[in-house]
Amino acid sequence: MKHRKAVTLINIAGLVLGITGAVLIFEYVFYERSYDSFHRNSDNLFRLSRDRYRENTLMYQTAYGFFPTGGWVKSNYAEVEDYFMMSQNYNIEISVKENASKVENFFEEKAYYASTSIFDNLDFILLHGTDSCLKDPYTVAISERMAEKLFERRNAMGEVITINGQENFTVTGVYKNIPSNSHIKTDMFFSMSTVLSTRDFLRNDWINGLFYVYFRLRPGTDYKELERKIFPRMLQENYAQKLAPNSERDEYRLQPIKSIHLFSALEYEPEPPGNGKSVNILFVFSLFLLILAWINYINLVTARSVERAKEVGVKKVCGGTRKTLIGQFISEALFFNLLCIVLSIMLIFLLMPFFKQLTGIEQIGSIIGTKFLLYTFLFLLTGVAFSGIYPALVLSSFKPFDVLKGNFKNSKRGIFLRKGLITFQLFVSITMFIGAGIIYGQVKFLFEKDLGYSHDSVLVIKTPRTDDKRADYRSKIEVLADKLRSNPDIKDFTLLSDIPGQEIKNVISFYKKGEESNQWSAYFRTDIDPAFMDFFRIKLLAGRNFTEEDKSSPNKFIVNVKAAQRMGCNSPEEAVGKIVINFNREHEIIGVTEDVNYASVKVEAVPTIFTLRDFAIQYMTVKYSATINTRYVIDDIRREYKSVFPDSAFDYEILEDKIIGGMKSDRTFSTVFGIFSVLAGMISIIGILGLVIIIINQNIKGLGVRRVLGAGLHDVNAYLWKHFYPQLIVAVCLAVPVSYYIFQKQVLENYVYRISLSPGYLILPVILIAAVLAFVVVVFARKAFSENLTRILKSE
């Protein structure tokens, strides 16, 4: 190591970068794969999902099921040990008694109604209370974080929380904060019995799918066989007759709870899902990253075999056996890998804050503790085996007679293997660079795609959840609207039930007049006011918009193109004027809008109905001047809001940020993959840099003789370049088709809207790698060419 400092430093740099990059990617991959694995019964926990078909056409796939499902399955099949259910209770306004807390009212974005058996089946650890804490109506279990926020202490048992200014819930349980690697994230579970106390009809309701249903199966149960046995019978015995006239049917699946985060992207997921294919691709390339670093070590050690041949020959003449020589070279690999692992550990801890911020990982898993010690040992063992055994066998096999006589040279087999390893390095680097370009292009395309509506300079404000009567509430909203419209910095204002950038929560069913009542179809429903279409600049294709006069007779609908198609209309014009019936009430279709990506650019537009229902409004959106400071606008709006609703919480977000936030997982994947693609390229170039140095050292006298005979700098370039360009050509021929297949089939096809792979995505990374490789060769060729001829040609 001291004798060849440059090569040693190059080798260390390559291996440290490889180990560091691989460990950090492993941390991200293992975290993504660890979702819900902390439950003791995780291998036996499953969630029910449902697919609705009309004839053979898939209508929708949802994570929602029906309330009676769990009880029916549990009572009919012994393989099911237990079940629990949850239902959304989103965007609620929280308040407590004045003497119990100094906290002002605030909105809780995500809470659930849950059956009391949730604590029997999930390892959400109760700090106070029992597993039956949600048995009674109007009870709530809260997290320790929520308890400290509301009551400034963890033990909040017996305290009362008011929801939306109307319902009082008693705290009967406080649970430990839910780990971040859970697909259920909430600080509040309200008792499911509360829902039943006011809506008892749900006990036998096979129409309104509003519940997440989970089962705990007996260990060893084949869940695939069980779902084939249970659900056709359940459908037939309970509600198949309601679907048959409309040629509809449901198909059910049991989803392992540990697979939900990465491999489920259904309607109404509790949390935005990850991307299992992307995580798997990252894992494979992290292994390649590590292998690249070990390949560098093998290449550089075996390339130096000519330099170390005399050392081996002398030791054999002096009595050294092949066994002792193998031990020597493996111990060198052991020391070298151990040194690099120590340096990598230091670098990992240095980079960890940045990495956590980049990936959004809240907790360190494999980096600290017994897992990391295990990974370190495995890295060391694998590294020594992978990078030490072959060089040890090669170096210990030299024959003393040939070596000491000066007849030794690298074997053709060794040279062939080294060239093969260089080809593999270049293949991986080119593939990752192509992938990084494709992923970046796809994410950039999604960010720039027209969503079909305007979302610039829009502020979203949650409307108050008060116990005001409807007329009083409407009057106050109008007062607030007038105050906002009088502000010169506010350009427009509208009210709605579901904001862009998230799933539409409401569903409506109806059938066309003249059809049988059992031929209904389901549609997503958004409640708006007459200003909505102009505010978001949604294009009207046929018919007209809502007017203020329509508020007095709210029996008119506007639909999008997909809804018109579901109604059987062949054009937007055909849908206008149609009469549809919902719960024996007739409604007229007065307009058809173009489809917009309301929920996200990553999913298709859904059949949507727009209605006028001001009592269902949950948000107000304000368009402000882009030239004004956003903070000033927010302060103005807060002041006006509090003047009308002094006791209500003021909660807002910028719509642009919300939409961008929906792309967080894709942006993270793009950034992580891009960074480690560059790292893979650096490792390959570092390895080739070391080989160039070794080749120059081994052939320095030959290069000197060529200069004496008239060779120029370009001849030296050509001499060095010939050692690498055949491998580059082979790597390109392999990497381009493999990259096209991997990233077209495994990445791009996950997106509804995707880029087309133009030749530039495949050619530019190849040019970049070739240019960097050529630059390295040229720089060191110039250095070799400038060496003093007297020094390199003199006799030893």
Short mmCIF file of N, CA and C in Angstrom, two decimals, residues 123-261:
data_model
loop_
_atom_site.label_atom_id
_atom_site.label_comp_id
_atom_site.label_asym_id
_atom_site.label_seq_id
_atom_site.Cartn_x
_atom_site.Cartn_y
_atom_site.Cartn_z
N ASP A 123 -50.07 -4.06 16.74
CA ASP A 123 -49.20 -3.71 17.87
C ASP A 123 -49.09 -2.20 18.00
N PHE A 124 -50.25 -1.56 18.17
CA PHE A 124 -50.30 -0.16 18.59
C PHE A 124 -50.39 -0.20 20.11
N ILE A 125 -49.30 0.12 20.76
CA ILE A 125 -49.14 -0.16 22.18
C ILE A 125 -49.87 0.87 23.03
N LEU A 126 -50.80 0.38 23.84
CA LEU A 126 -51.54 1.25 24.75
C LEU A 126 -50.71 1.56 25.98
N LEU A 127 -50.50 2.85 26.23
CA LEU A 127 -49.80 3.29 27.44
C LEU A 127 -50.77 3.43 28.60
N HIS A 128 -52.01 3.79 28.29
CA HIS A 128 -53.08 3.91 29.29
C HIS A 128 -54.35 3.36 28.67
N GLY A 129 -55.13 2.62 29.45
CA GLY A 129 -56.35 2.02 28.95
C GLY A 129 -56.15 0.56 28.59
N THR A 130 -57.24 -0.09 28.23
CA THR A 130 -57.21 -1.52 27.88
C THR A 130 -57.56 -1.71 26.42
N ASP A 131 -57.40 -2.94 25.95
CA ASP A 131 -57.68 -3.24 24.55
C ASP A 131 -59.14 -3.01 24.18
N SER A 132 -60.02 -2.97 25.16
CA SER A 132 -61.44 -2.75 24.89
C SER A 132 -61.83 -1.28 25.07
N CYS A 133 -60.86 -0.39 24.96
CA CYS A 133 -61.12 1.02 25.26
C CYS A 133 -62.09 1.68 24.27
N LEU A 134 -62.28 1.09 23.10
CA LEU A 134 -63.20 1.67 22.10
C LEU A 134 -64.53 0.93 22.04
N LYS A 135 -64.87 0.24 23.09
CA LYS A 135 -66.10 -0.55 23.09
C LYS A 135 -67.34 0.34 23.09
N ASP A 136 -67.34 1.40 23.85
CA ASP A 136 -68.54 2.23 24.03
C ASP A 136 -68.59 3.37 23.03
N PRO A 137 -69.81 3.83 22.69
CA PRO A 137 -69.93 5.00 21.80
C PRO A 137 -69.31 6.24 22.45
N TYR A 138 -68.88 7.13 21.61
CA TYR A 138 -68.33 8.43 22.00
C TYR A 138 -67.11 8.29 22.92
N THR A 139 -66.28 7.33 22.56
CA THR A 139 -64.98 7.20 23.22
C THR A 139 -63.90 7.34 22.15
N VAL A 140 -62.71 7.71 22.60
CA VAL A 140 -61.61 7.93 21.66
C VAL A 140 -60.30 7.50 22.30
N ALA A 141 -59.43 6.91 21.49
CA ALA A 141 -58.06 6.61 21.91
C ALA A 141 -57.14 7.55 21.13
N ILE A 142 -56.21 8.18 21.82
CA ILE A 142 -55.34 9.15 21.18
C ILE A 142 -53.87 8.77 21.40
N SER A 143 -53.01 9.27 20.54
CA SER A 143 -51.59 8.99 20.67
C SER A 143 -50.99 9.83 21.79
N GLU A 144 -49.82 9.42 22.27
CA GLU A 144 -49.14 10.21 23.31
C GLU A 144 -48.80 11.60 22.77
N ARG A 145 -48.52 11.69 21.46
CA ARG A 145 -48.23 13.00 20.86
C ARG A 145 -49.45 13.91 20.95
N MET A 146 -50.63 13.37 20.66
CA MET A 146 -51.86 14.15 20.72
C MET A 146 -52.20 14.50 22.17
N ALA A 147 -51.96 13.58 23.09
CA ALA A 147 -52.24 13.84 24.51
C ALA A 147 -51.39 15.01 25.02
N GLU A 148 -50.12 15.02 24.64
CA GLU A 148 -49.25 16.11 25.09
C GLU A 148 -49.63 17.41 24.41
N LYS A 149 -50.08 17.33 23.17
CA LYS A 149 -50.48 18.55 22.46
C LYS A 149 -51.74 19.16 23.09
N LEU A 150 -52.70 18.31 23.42
CA LEU A 150 -53.98 18.81 23.94
C LEU A 150 -53.94 19.11 25.44
N PHE A 151 -53.29 18.22 26.19
CA PHE A 151 -53.39 18.31 27.64
C PHE A 151 -52.05 18.45 28.35
N GLU A 152 -50.97 18.53 27.57
CA GLU A 152 -49.63 18.74 28.10
C GLU A 152 -49.21 17.61 29.04
N ARG A 153 -49.73 16.44 28.82
CA ARG A 153 -49.31 15.26 29.58
C ARG A 153 -49.76 14.01 28.82
N ARG A 154 -49.10 12.89 29.11
CA ARG A 154 -49.45 11.66 28.40
C ARG A 154 -50.74 11.03 28.93
N ASN A 155 -50.90 11.06 30.23
CA ASN A 155 -52.09 10.42 30.81
C ASN A 155 -53.27 11.38 30.72
N ALA A 156 -54.03 11.23 29.62
CA ALA A 156 -55.19 12.11 29.39
C ALA A 156 -56.50 11.36 29.61
N MET A 157 -56.44 10.25 30.35
CA MET A 157 -57.64 9.43 30.55
C MET A 157 -58.75 10.25 31.22
N GLY A 158 -59.95 10.11 30.65
CA GLY A 158 -61.12 10.78 31.20
C GLY A 158 -61.36 12.18 30.68
N GLU A 159 -60.38 12.73 29.95
CA GLU A 159 -60.57 14.07 29.39
C GLU A 159 -61.58 14.01 28.23
N VAL A 160 -62.17 15.15 27.92
CA VAL A 160 -63.21 15.22 26.88
C VAL A 160 -62.70 16.05 25.69
N ILE A 161 -62.90 15.53 24.50
CA ILE A 161 -62.51 16.20 23.27
C ILE A 161 -63.78 16.46 22.46
N THR A 162 -63.92 17.67 21.96
CA THR A 162 -65.10 18.04 21.16
C THR A 162 -64.72 18.06 19.68
N ILE A 163 -65.56 17.43 18.88
CA ILE A 163 -65.32 17.32 17.44
C ILE A 163 -66.35 18.17 16.70
N ASN A 164 -65.85 19.07 15.83
CA ASN A 164 -66.69 19.92 14.99
C ASN A 164 -67.71 20.73 15.80
N GLY A 165 -67.36 21.01 17.04
CA GLY A 165 -68.22 21.82 17.89
C GLY A 165 -69.51 21.15 18.29
N GLN A 166 -69.65 19.85 18.05
CA GLN A 166 -70.94 19.19 18.27
C GLN A 166 -70.85 17.94 19.13
N GLU A 167 -69.87 17.06 18.85
CA GLU A 167 -69.83 15.76 19.52
C GLU A 167 -68.71 15.73 20.54
N ASN A 168 -69.01 15.22 21.74
CA ASN A 168 -68.02 15.10 22.81
C ASN A 168 -67.58 13.64 22.95
N PHE A 169 -66.27 13.44 22.95
CA PHE A 169 -65.70 12.10 23.09
C PHE A 169 -64.80 12.06 24.32
N THR A 170 -64.94 10.98 25.08
CA THR A 170 -64.13 10.79 26.28
C THR A 170 -62.90 9.97 25.95
N VAL A 171 -61.75 10.42 26.41
CA VAL A 171 -60.50 9.70 26.16
C VAL A 171 -60.46 8.47 27.06
N THR A 172 -60.44 7.29 26.43
CA THR A 172 -60.40 6.03 27.18
C THR A 172 -59.13 5.23 26.91
N GLY A 173 -58.24 5.80 26.09
CA GLY A 173 -56.98 5.11 25.80
C GLY A 173 -55.96 6.09 25.25
N VAL A 174 -54.71 5.87 25.62
CA VAL A 174 -53.59 6.63 25.05
C VAL A 174 -52.56 5.62 24.57
N TYR A 175 -52.23 5.69 23.29
CA TYR A 175 -51.31 4.71 22.73
C TYR A 175 -50.00 5.36 22.30
N LYS A 176 -48.97 4.55 22.25
CA LYS A 176 -47.65 5.01 21.83
C LYS A 176 -47.71 5.48 20.38
N ASN A 177 -46.97 6.52 20.05
CA ASN A 177 -46.98 7.04 18.68
C ASN A 177 -46.75 5.93 17.67
N ILE A 178 -47.56 5.90 16.64
CA ILE A 178 -47.47 4.85 15.62
C ILE A 178 -46.17 5.02 14.85
N PRO A 179 -45.41 3.95 14.65
CA PRO A 179 -44.15 4.06 13.87
C PRO A 179 -44.40 4.62 12.48
N SER A 180 -43.39 5.29 11.94
CA SER A 180 -43.55 5.91 10.63
C SER A 180 -43.67 4.88 9.51
N ASN A 181 -43.19 3.64 9.75
CA ASN A 181 -43.31 2.62 8.71
C ASN A 181 -44.59 1.79 8.90
N SER A 182 -45.68 2.51 9.06
CA SER A 182 -47.01 1.90 9.13
C SER A 182 -47.88 2.51 8.05
N HIS A 183 -48.70 1.69 7.38
CA HIS A 183 -49.58 2.26 6.36
C HIS A 183 -50.82 2.90 7.00
N ILE A 184 -50.96 2.73 8.32
CA ILE A 184 -52.00 3.44 9.08
C ILE A 184 -51.29 4.46 9.96
N LYS A 185 -51.52 5.74 9.69
CA LYS A 185 -50.89 6.79 10.47
C LYS A 185 -51.99 7.72 10.98
N THR A 186 -52.15 7.77 12.27
CA THR A 186 -53.16 8.64 12.85
C THR A 186 -52.85 8.88 14.32
N ASP A 187 -53.37 9.97 14.84
CA ASP A 187 -53.24 10.26 16.27
C ASP A 187 -54.56 10.09 17.01
N MET A 188 -55.61 9.62 16.30
CA MET A 188 -56.92 9.50 16.94
C MET A 188 -57.71 8.34 16.35
N PHE A 189 -58.17 7.45 17.22
CA PHE A 189 -59.12 6.40 16.85
C PHE A 189 -60.42 6.63 17.62
N PHE A 190 -61.50 6.89 16.92
CA PHE A 190 -62.81 7.03 17.54
C PHE A 190 -63.53 5.69 17.49
N SER A 191 -64.41 5.46 18.45
CA SER A 191 -65.08 4.16 18.53
C SER A 191 -66.04 3.96 17.36
N MET A 192 -65.98 2.79 16.76
CA MET A 192 -66.88 2.45 15.66
C MET A 192 -68.32 2.38 16.14
N SER A 193 -68.50 2.07 17.41
CA SER A 193 -69.86 2.00 17.96
C SER A 193 -70.55 3.36 17.90
N THR A 194 -69.77 4.44 17.82
CA THR A 194 -70.36 5.77 17.66
C THR A 194 -71.10 5.87 16.34
N VAL A 195 -70.50 5.33 15.29
CA VAL A 195 -71.13 5.35 13.96
C VAL A 195 -72.43 4.55 13.99
N LEU A 196 -72.39 3.40 14.62
CA LEU A 196 -73.57 2.53 14.65
C LEU A 196 -74.69 3.13 15.51
N SER A 197 -74.32 3.93 16.47
CA SER A 197 -75.35 4.51 17.35
C SER A 197 -76.28 5.45 16.59
N THR A 198 -75.79 6.01 15.49
CA THR A 198 -76.63 6.92 14.69
C THR A 198 -76.99 6.33 13.33
N ARG A 199 -76.28 5.28 12.91
CA ARG A 199 -76.55 4.67 11.60
C ARG A 199 -76.57 3.15 11.73
N ASP A 200 -77.57 2.68 12.44
CA ASP A 200 -77.66 1.25 12.72
C ASP A 200 -77.88 0.42 11.45
N PHE A 201 -78.39 1.05 10.39
CA PHE A 201 -78.66 0.32 9.14
C PHE A 201 -77.38 -0.25 8.53
N LEU A 202 -76.20 0.28 8.92
CA LEU A 202 -74.95 -0.18 8.35
C LEU A 202 -74.65 -1.64 8.70
N ARG A 203 -75.26 -2.14 9.77
CA ARG A 203 -74.98 -3.51 10.19
C ARG A 203 -75.31 -4.51 9.09
N ASN A 204 -76.31 -4.19 8.26
CA ASN A 204 -76.72 -5.11 7.19
C ASN A 204 -76.64 -4.42 5.81
N ASP A 205 -75.75 -3.45 5.72
CA ASP A 205 -75.66 -2.66 4.49
C ASP A 205 -74.57 -3.21 3.57
N TRP A 206 -75.00 -3.76 2.41
CA TRP A 206 -74.07 -4.27 1.40
C TRP A 206 -74.03 -3.35 0.18
N ILE A 207 -74.31 -2.08 0.41
CA ILE A 207 -74.32 -1.11 -0.70
C ILE A 207 -73.23 -0.06 -0.50
N ASN A 208 -73.15 0.51 0.69
CA ASN A 208 -72.22 1.61 0.95
C ASN A 208 -70.88 1.06 1.46
N GLY A 209 -69.92 0.99 0.57
CA GLY A 209 -68.59 0.51 0.95
C GLY A 209 -67.76 1.65 1.51
N LEU A 210 -67.67 1.73 2.83
CA LEU A 210 -67.00 2.85 3.48
C LEU A 210 -65.98 2.40 4.52
N PHE A 211 -65.66 1.10 4.54
CA PHE A 211 -64.88 0.58 5.66
C PHE A 211 -63.67 -0.21 5.18
N TYR A 212 -62.55 -0.01 5.88
CA TYR A 212 -61.38 -0.88 5.71
C TYR A 212 -61.61 -2.11 6.58
N VAL A 213 -61.50 -3.29 6.00
CA VAL A 213 -61.75 -4.53 6.73
C VAL A 213 -60.46 -5.35 6.75
N TYR A 214 -60.02 -5.72 7.95
CA TYR A 214 -58.79 -6.49 8.14
C TYR A 214 -59.12 -7.80 8.84
N PHE A 215 -58.38 -8.86 8.46
CA PHE A 215 -58.56 -10.19 9.07
C PHE A 215 -57.23 -10.68 9.62
N ARG A 216 -57.33 -11.41 10.74
CA ARG A 216 -56.19 -12.16 11.24
C ARG A 216 -56.48 -13.65 11.04
N LEU A 217 -55.68 -14.29 10.21
CA LEU A 217 -55.89 -15.70 9.89
C LEU A 217 -55.08 -16.59 10.81
N ARG A 218 -55.52 -17.82 10.91
CA ARG A 218 -54.76 -18.79 11.70
C ARG A 218 -53.41 -19.03 11.02
N PRO A 219 -52.32 -19.17 11.82
CA PRO A 219 -51.01 -19.42 11.21
C PRO A 219 -51.04 -20.64 10.29
N GLY A 220 -50.38 -20.51 9.15
CA GLY A 220 -50.32 -21.59 8.19
C GLY A 220 -51.45 -21.62 7.19
N THR A 221 -52.42 -20.72 7.30
CA THR A 221 -53.55 -20.69 6.38
C THR A 221 -53.10 -20.20 5.01
N ASP A 222 -53.51 -20.89 3.97
CA ASP A 222 -53.26 -20.47 2.58
C ASP A 222 -54.29 -19.40 2.24
N TYR A 223 -53.88 -18.14 2.27
CA TYR A 223 -54.87 -17.06 2.11
C TYR A 223 -55.43 -17.01 0.69
N LYS A 224 -54.65 -17.43 -0.29
CA LYS A 224 -55.17 -17.45 -1.67
C LYS A 224 -56.29 -18.48 -1.81
N GLU A 225 -56.10 -19.63 -1.22
CA GLU A 225 -57.13 -20.66 -1.26
C GLU A 225 -58.36 -20.21 -0.47
N LEU A 226 -58.11 -19.52 0.65
CA LEU A 226 -59.21 -19.05 1.48
C LEU A 226 -60.06 -18.01 0.74
N GLU A 227 -59.44 -17.08 0.04
CA GLU A 227 -60.21 -16.05 -0.66
C GLU A 227 -61.03 -16.67 -1.80
N ARG A 228 -60.50 -17.74 -2.42
CA ARG A 228 -61.29 -18.42 -3.46
C ARG A 228 -62.49 -19.13 -2.86
N LYS A 229 -62.35 -19.54 -1.60
CA LYS A 229 -63.44 -20.27 -0.94
C LYS A 229 -64.48 -19.34 -0.33
N ILE A 230 -64.04 -18.22 0.24
CA ILE A 230 -64.94 -17.36 1.00
C ILE A 230 -65.81 -16.47 0.12
N PHE A 231 -65.18 -15.70 -0.74
CA PHE A 231 -65.84 -14.51 -1.27
C PHE A 231 -66.87 -14.76 -2.37
N PRO A 232 -66.69 -15.75 -3.23
CA PRO A 232 -67.81 -16.04 -4.15
C PRO A 232 -69.09 -16.41 -3.39
N ARG A 233 -68.92 -17.18 -2.31
CA ARG A 233 -70.08 -17.55 -1.50
C ARG A 233 -70.68 -16.33 -0.79
N MET A 234 -69.81 -15.48 -0.22
CA MET A 234 -70.30 -14.29 0.47
C MET A 234 -71.09 -13.40 -0.49
N LEU A 235 -70.57 -13.22 -1.69
CA LEU A 235 -71.25 -12.40 -2.69
C LEU A 235 -72.60 -13.00 -3.04
N GLN A 236 -72.63 -14.30 -3.28
CA GLN A 236 -73.85 -14.96 -3.72
C GLN A 236 -74.94 -14.93 -2.64
N GLU A 237 -74.55 -15.09 -1.39
CA GLU A 237 -75.54 -15.18 -0.32
C GLU A 237 -76.05 -13.81 0.16
N ASN A 238 -75.34 -12.73 -0.17
CA ASN A 238 -75.69 -11.45 0.44
C ASN A 238 -76.15 -10.37 -0.53
N TYR A 239 -75.51 -10.22 -1.67
CA TYR A 239 -75.95 -9.09 -2.50
C TYR A 239 -75.73 -9.28 -4.00
N ALA A 240 -75.42 -10.49 -4.44
CA ALA A 240 -75.22 -10.72 -5.88
C ALA A 240 -76.47 -10.36 -6.66
N GLN A 241 -77.65 -10.61 -6.07
CA GLN A 241 -78.91 -10.34 -6.79
C GLN A 241 -79.10 -8.85 -7.06
N LYS A 242 -78.47 -7.99 -6.25
CA LYS A 242 -78.58 -6.54 -6.47
C LYS A 242 -77.70 -6.09 -7.63
N LEU A 243 -76.63 -6.85 -7.90
CA LEU A 243 -75.71 -6.48 -8.97
C LEU A 243 -76.07 -7.12 -10.30
N ALA A 244 -76.73 -8.26 -10.25
CA ALA A 244 -76.99 -9.04 -11.47
C ALA A 244 -77.73 -8.26 -12.55
N PRO A 245 -78.81 -7.51 -12.24
CA PRO A 245 -79.53 -6.79 -13.31
C PRO A 245 -78.66 -5.80 -14.07
N ASN A 246 -77.62 -5.33 -13.44
CA ASN A 246 -76.73 -4.37 -14.08
C ASN A 246 -75.49 -5.05 -14.65
N SER A 247 -75.52 -6.39 -14.69
CA SER A 247 -74.39 -7.20 -15.18
C SER A 247 -73.10 -6.86 -14.42
N GLU A 248 -73.23 -6.63 -13.14
CA GLU A 248 -72.07 -6.28 -12.33
C GLU A 248 -71.74 -7.41 -11.36
N ARG A 249 -70.49 -7.42 -10.95
CA ARG A 249 -70.03 -8.40 -9.96
C ARG A 249 -68.84 -7.82 -9.21
N ASP A 250 -68.61 -8.35 -8.03
CA ASP A 250 -67.45 -7.96 -7.23
C ASP A 250 -66.47 -9.12 -7.14
N GLU A 251 -65.21 -8.80 -7.18
CA GLU A 251 -64.16 -9.78 -6.91
C GLU A 251 -63.34 -9.26 -5.74
N TYR A 252 -63.04 -10.15 -4.80
CA TYR A 252 -62.33 -9.77 -3.58
C TYR A 252 -60.93 -10.38 -3.57
N ARG A 253 -60.03 -9.67 -2.91
CA ARG A 253 -58.68 -10.17 -2.70
C ARG A 253 -58.26 -9.90 -1.25
N LEU A 254 -57.45 -10.80 -0.73
CA LEU A 254 -56.83 -10.59 0.58
C LEU A 254 -55.41 -10.10 0.35
N GLN A 255 -55.10 -8.92 0.87
CA GLN A 255 -53.78 -8.34 0.70
C GLN A 255 -52.97 -8.51 1.97
N PRO A 256 -51.81 -9.18 1.91
CA PRO A 256 -50.94 -9.23 3.10
C PRO A 256 -50.63 -7.81 3.57
N ILE A 257 -50.74 -7.58 4.85
CA ILE A 257 -50.59 -6.21 5.35
C ILE A 257 -49.20 -5.66 5.06
N LYS A 258 -48.18 -6.56 4.99
CA LYS A 258 -46.83 -6.09 4.74
C LYS A 258 -46.61 -5.67 3.29
N SER A 259 -47.53 -6.03 2.40
CA SER A 259 -47.36 -5.68 0.98
C SER A 259 -48.15 -4.44 0.59
N ILE A 260 -48.98 -3.92 1.50
CA ILE A 260 -49.88 -2.81 1.13
C ILE A 260 -49.11 -1.58 0.71
N HIS A 261 -48.10 -1.20 1.45
CA HIS A 261 -47.39 0.05 1.17
C HIS A 261 -46.75 0.05 -0.21
#
